[in-house]
CSV table of C-alpha atoms in Angstrom, one decimal:
chain,number,residue,atom,x,y,z
A,1,VAL,CA,-30.3,35.0,-27.4
A,2,TYR,CA,-27.9,37.5,-25.9
A,3,LEU,CA,-29.5,37.2,-22.4
A,4,LEU,CA,-29.2,33.4,-22.6
A,5,PHE,CA,-25.6,33.6,-23.6
A,6,GLN,CA,-24.9,36.1,-20.8
A,7,ALA,CA,-26.6,33.8,-18.2
A,8,LEU,CA,-24.7,30.8,-19.3
A,9,ARG,CA,-21.4,32.7,-19.2
A,10,GLN,CA,-22.2,33.9,-15.7
A,11,ILE,CA,-23.1,30.4,-14.5
A,12,SER,CA,-19.9,28.9,-16.0
A,13,GLN,CA,-17.7,31.6,-14.4
A,14,ARG,CA,-19.3,31.1,-11.0
A,15,ALA,CA,-18.8,27.3,-11.2
A,16,ILE,CA,-15.2,27.7,-12.2
A,17,SER,CA,-14.3,30.3,-9.6
A,18,THR,CA,-15.9,28.4,-6.7
A,19,ALA,CA,-14.4,25.1,-7.8
A,20,SER,CA,-10.9,26.4,-7.5
A,21,ARG,CA,-11.4,27.6,-3.9
A,22,ARG,CA,-12.3,24.2,-2.6
A,23,GLN,CA,-9.4,22.3,-1.1
A,24,ALA,CA,-9.3,18.6,-1.4
A,25,GLU,CA,-8.1,16.7,1.7
A,26,ASN,CA,-4.8,14.8,1.2
A,27,ARG,CA,-5.7,11.2,1.8
A,28,VAL,CA,-2.5,9.6,0.4
A,29,PRO,CA,-1.1,8.7,3.8
A,30,GLU,CA,-4.3,6.9,4.7
A,31,TYR,CA,-4.2,4.9,1.5
A,32,GLN,CA,-0.5,4.1,1.9
A,33,LYS,CA,-1.2,2.7,5.4
A,34,LEU,CA,-4.1,0.7,4.0
A,35,PHE,CA,-2.3,-0.8,1.1
A,36,GLN,CA,1.0,-1.5,2.9
A,37,GLU,CA,-0.8,-3.3,5.8
A,38,ASP,CA,0.1,-7.0,5.9
A,39,ASN,CA,-3.4,-8.6,6.3
A,40,GLY,CA,-3.0,-11.4,3.8
A,41,LEU,CA,-5.2,-9.8,1.1
A,42,PRO,CA,-4.0,-9.1,-2.4
A,43,VAL,CA,-3.6,-5.5,-3.3
A,44,HIS,CA,-6.6,-5.5,-5.7
A,45,LEU,CA,-9.0,-6.5,-2.8
A,46,LYS,CA,-7.7,-4.2,0.0
A,47,GLY,CA,-10.2,-1.5,-0.9
A,48,GLY,CA,-13.0,-3.4,0.8
A,49,MET,CA,-16.4,-4.5,-0.4
A,50,LYS,CA,-16.4,-2.2,-3.5
A,51,ASP,CA,-13.1,-3.8,-4.8
A,52,ALA,CA,-14.4,-7.3,-4.1
A,53,LEU,CA,-17.6,-6.6,-6.0
A,54,LEU,CA,-15.8,-5.1,-8.9
A,55,TYR,CA,-13.3,-8.1,-9.0
A,56,ARG,CA,-16.2,-10.7,-8.9
A,57,THR,CA,-18.1,-8.9,-11.6
A,58,THR,CA,-15.0,-8.7,-13.8
A,59,MET,CA,-14.3,-12.4,-13.3
A,60,CYS,CA,-18.0,-13.3,-14.1
A,61,ILE,CA,-17.9,-11.3,-17.3
A,62,THR,CA,-14.5,-12.8,-18.3
A,63,VAL,CA,-15.7,-16.4,-17.7
A,64,PHE,CA,-18.9,-15.8,-19.5
A,65,GLY,CA,-17.1,-14.2,-22.5
A,66,THR,CA,-14.6,-17.1,-22.6
A,67,VAL,CA,-17.4,-19.8,-22.6
A,68,TYR,CA,-19.3,-17.8,-25.2
A,69,ALA,CA,-16.3,-17.6,-27.5
A,70,ILE,CA,-15.5,-21.3,-27.2
A,71,TYR,CA,-19.2,-22.2,-27.9
A,72,HIS,CA,-19.1,-20.1,-31.1
A,73,LEU,CA,-15.8,-21.6,-32.1
A,74,VAL,CA,-17.3,-25.1,-31.7
A,75,VAL,CA,-20.5,-24.2,-33.5
A,76,SER,CA,-18.7,-22.6,-36.4
A,77,SER,CA,-16.3,-25.5,-36.8
A,78,MET,CA,-19.2,-27.9,-37.4
A,79,PRO,CA,-20.2,-28.3,-41.0
A,80,LYS,CA,-23.8,-27.3,-41.9
A,81,LYS,CA,-26.2,-30.1,-42.7
A,82,GLN,CA,-27.0,-30.4,-46.4
A,83,GLN,CA,-30.8,-30.6,-47.1
């Protein structure tokens, strides 16, 4: 048990110490230029194909949810048939 704990501690220390040395590239100026460009696209679609796919998926889920809710409202407003 002690050896397992020691090994896990060593792995976690190694992962933490190496993660802090990596420097992330500052990409803010790139994104500022991209989003401020006047190309006729709305801001939520300027990210490219990934943004368009996410937008369309969200719209499909929203439309399906709205139709589903309206269907259940109509069904629940109808009286049940008496047998």
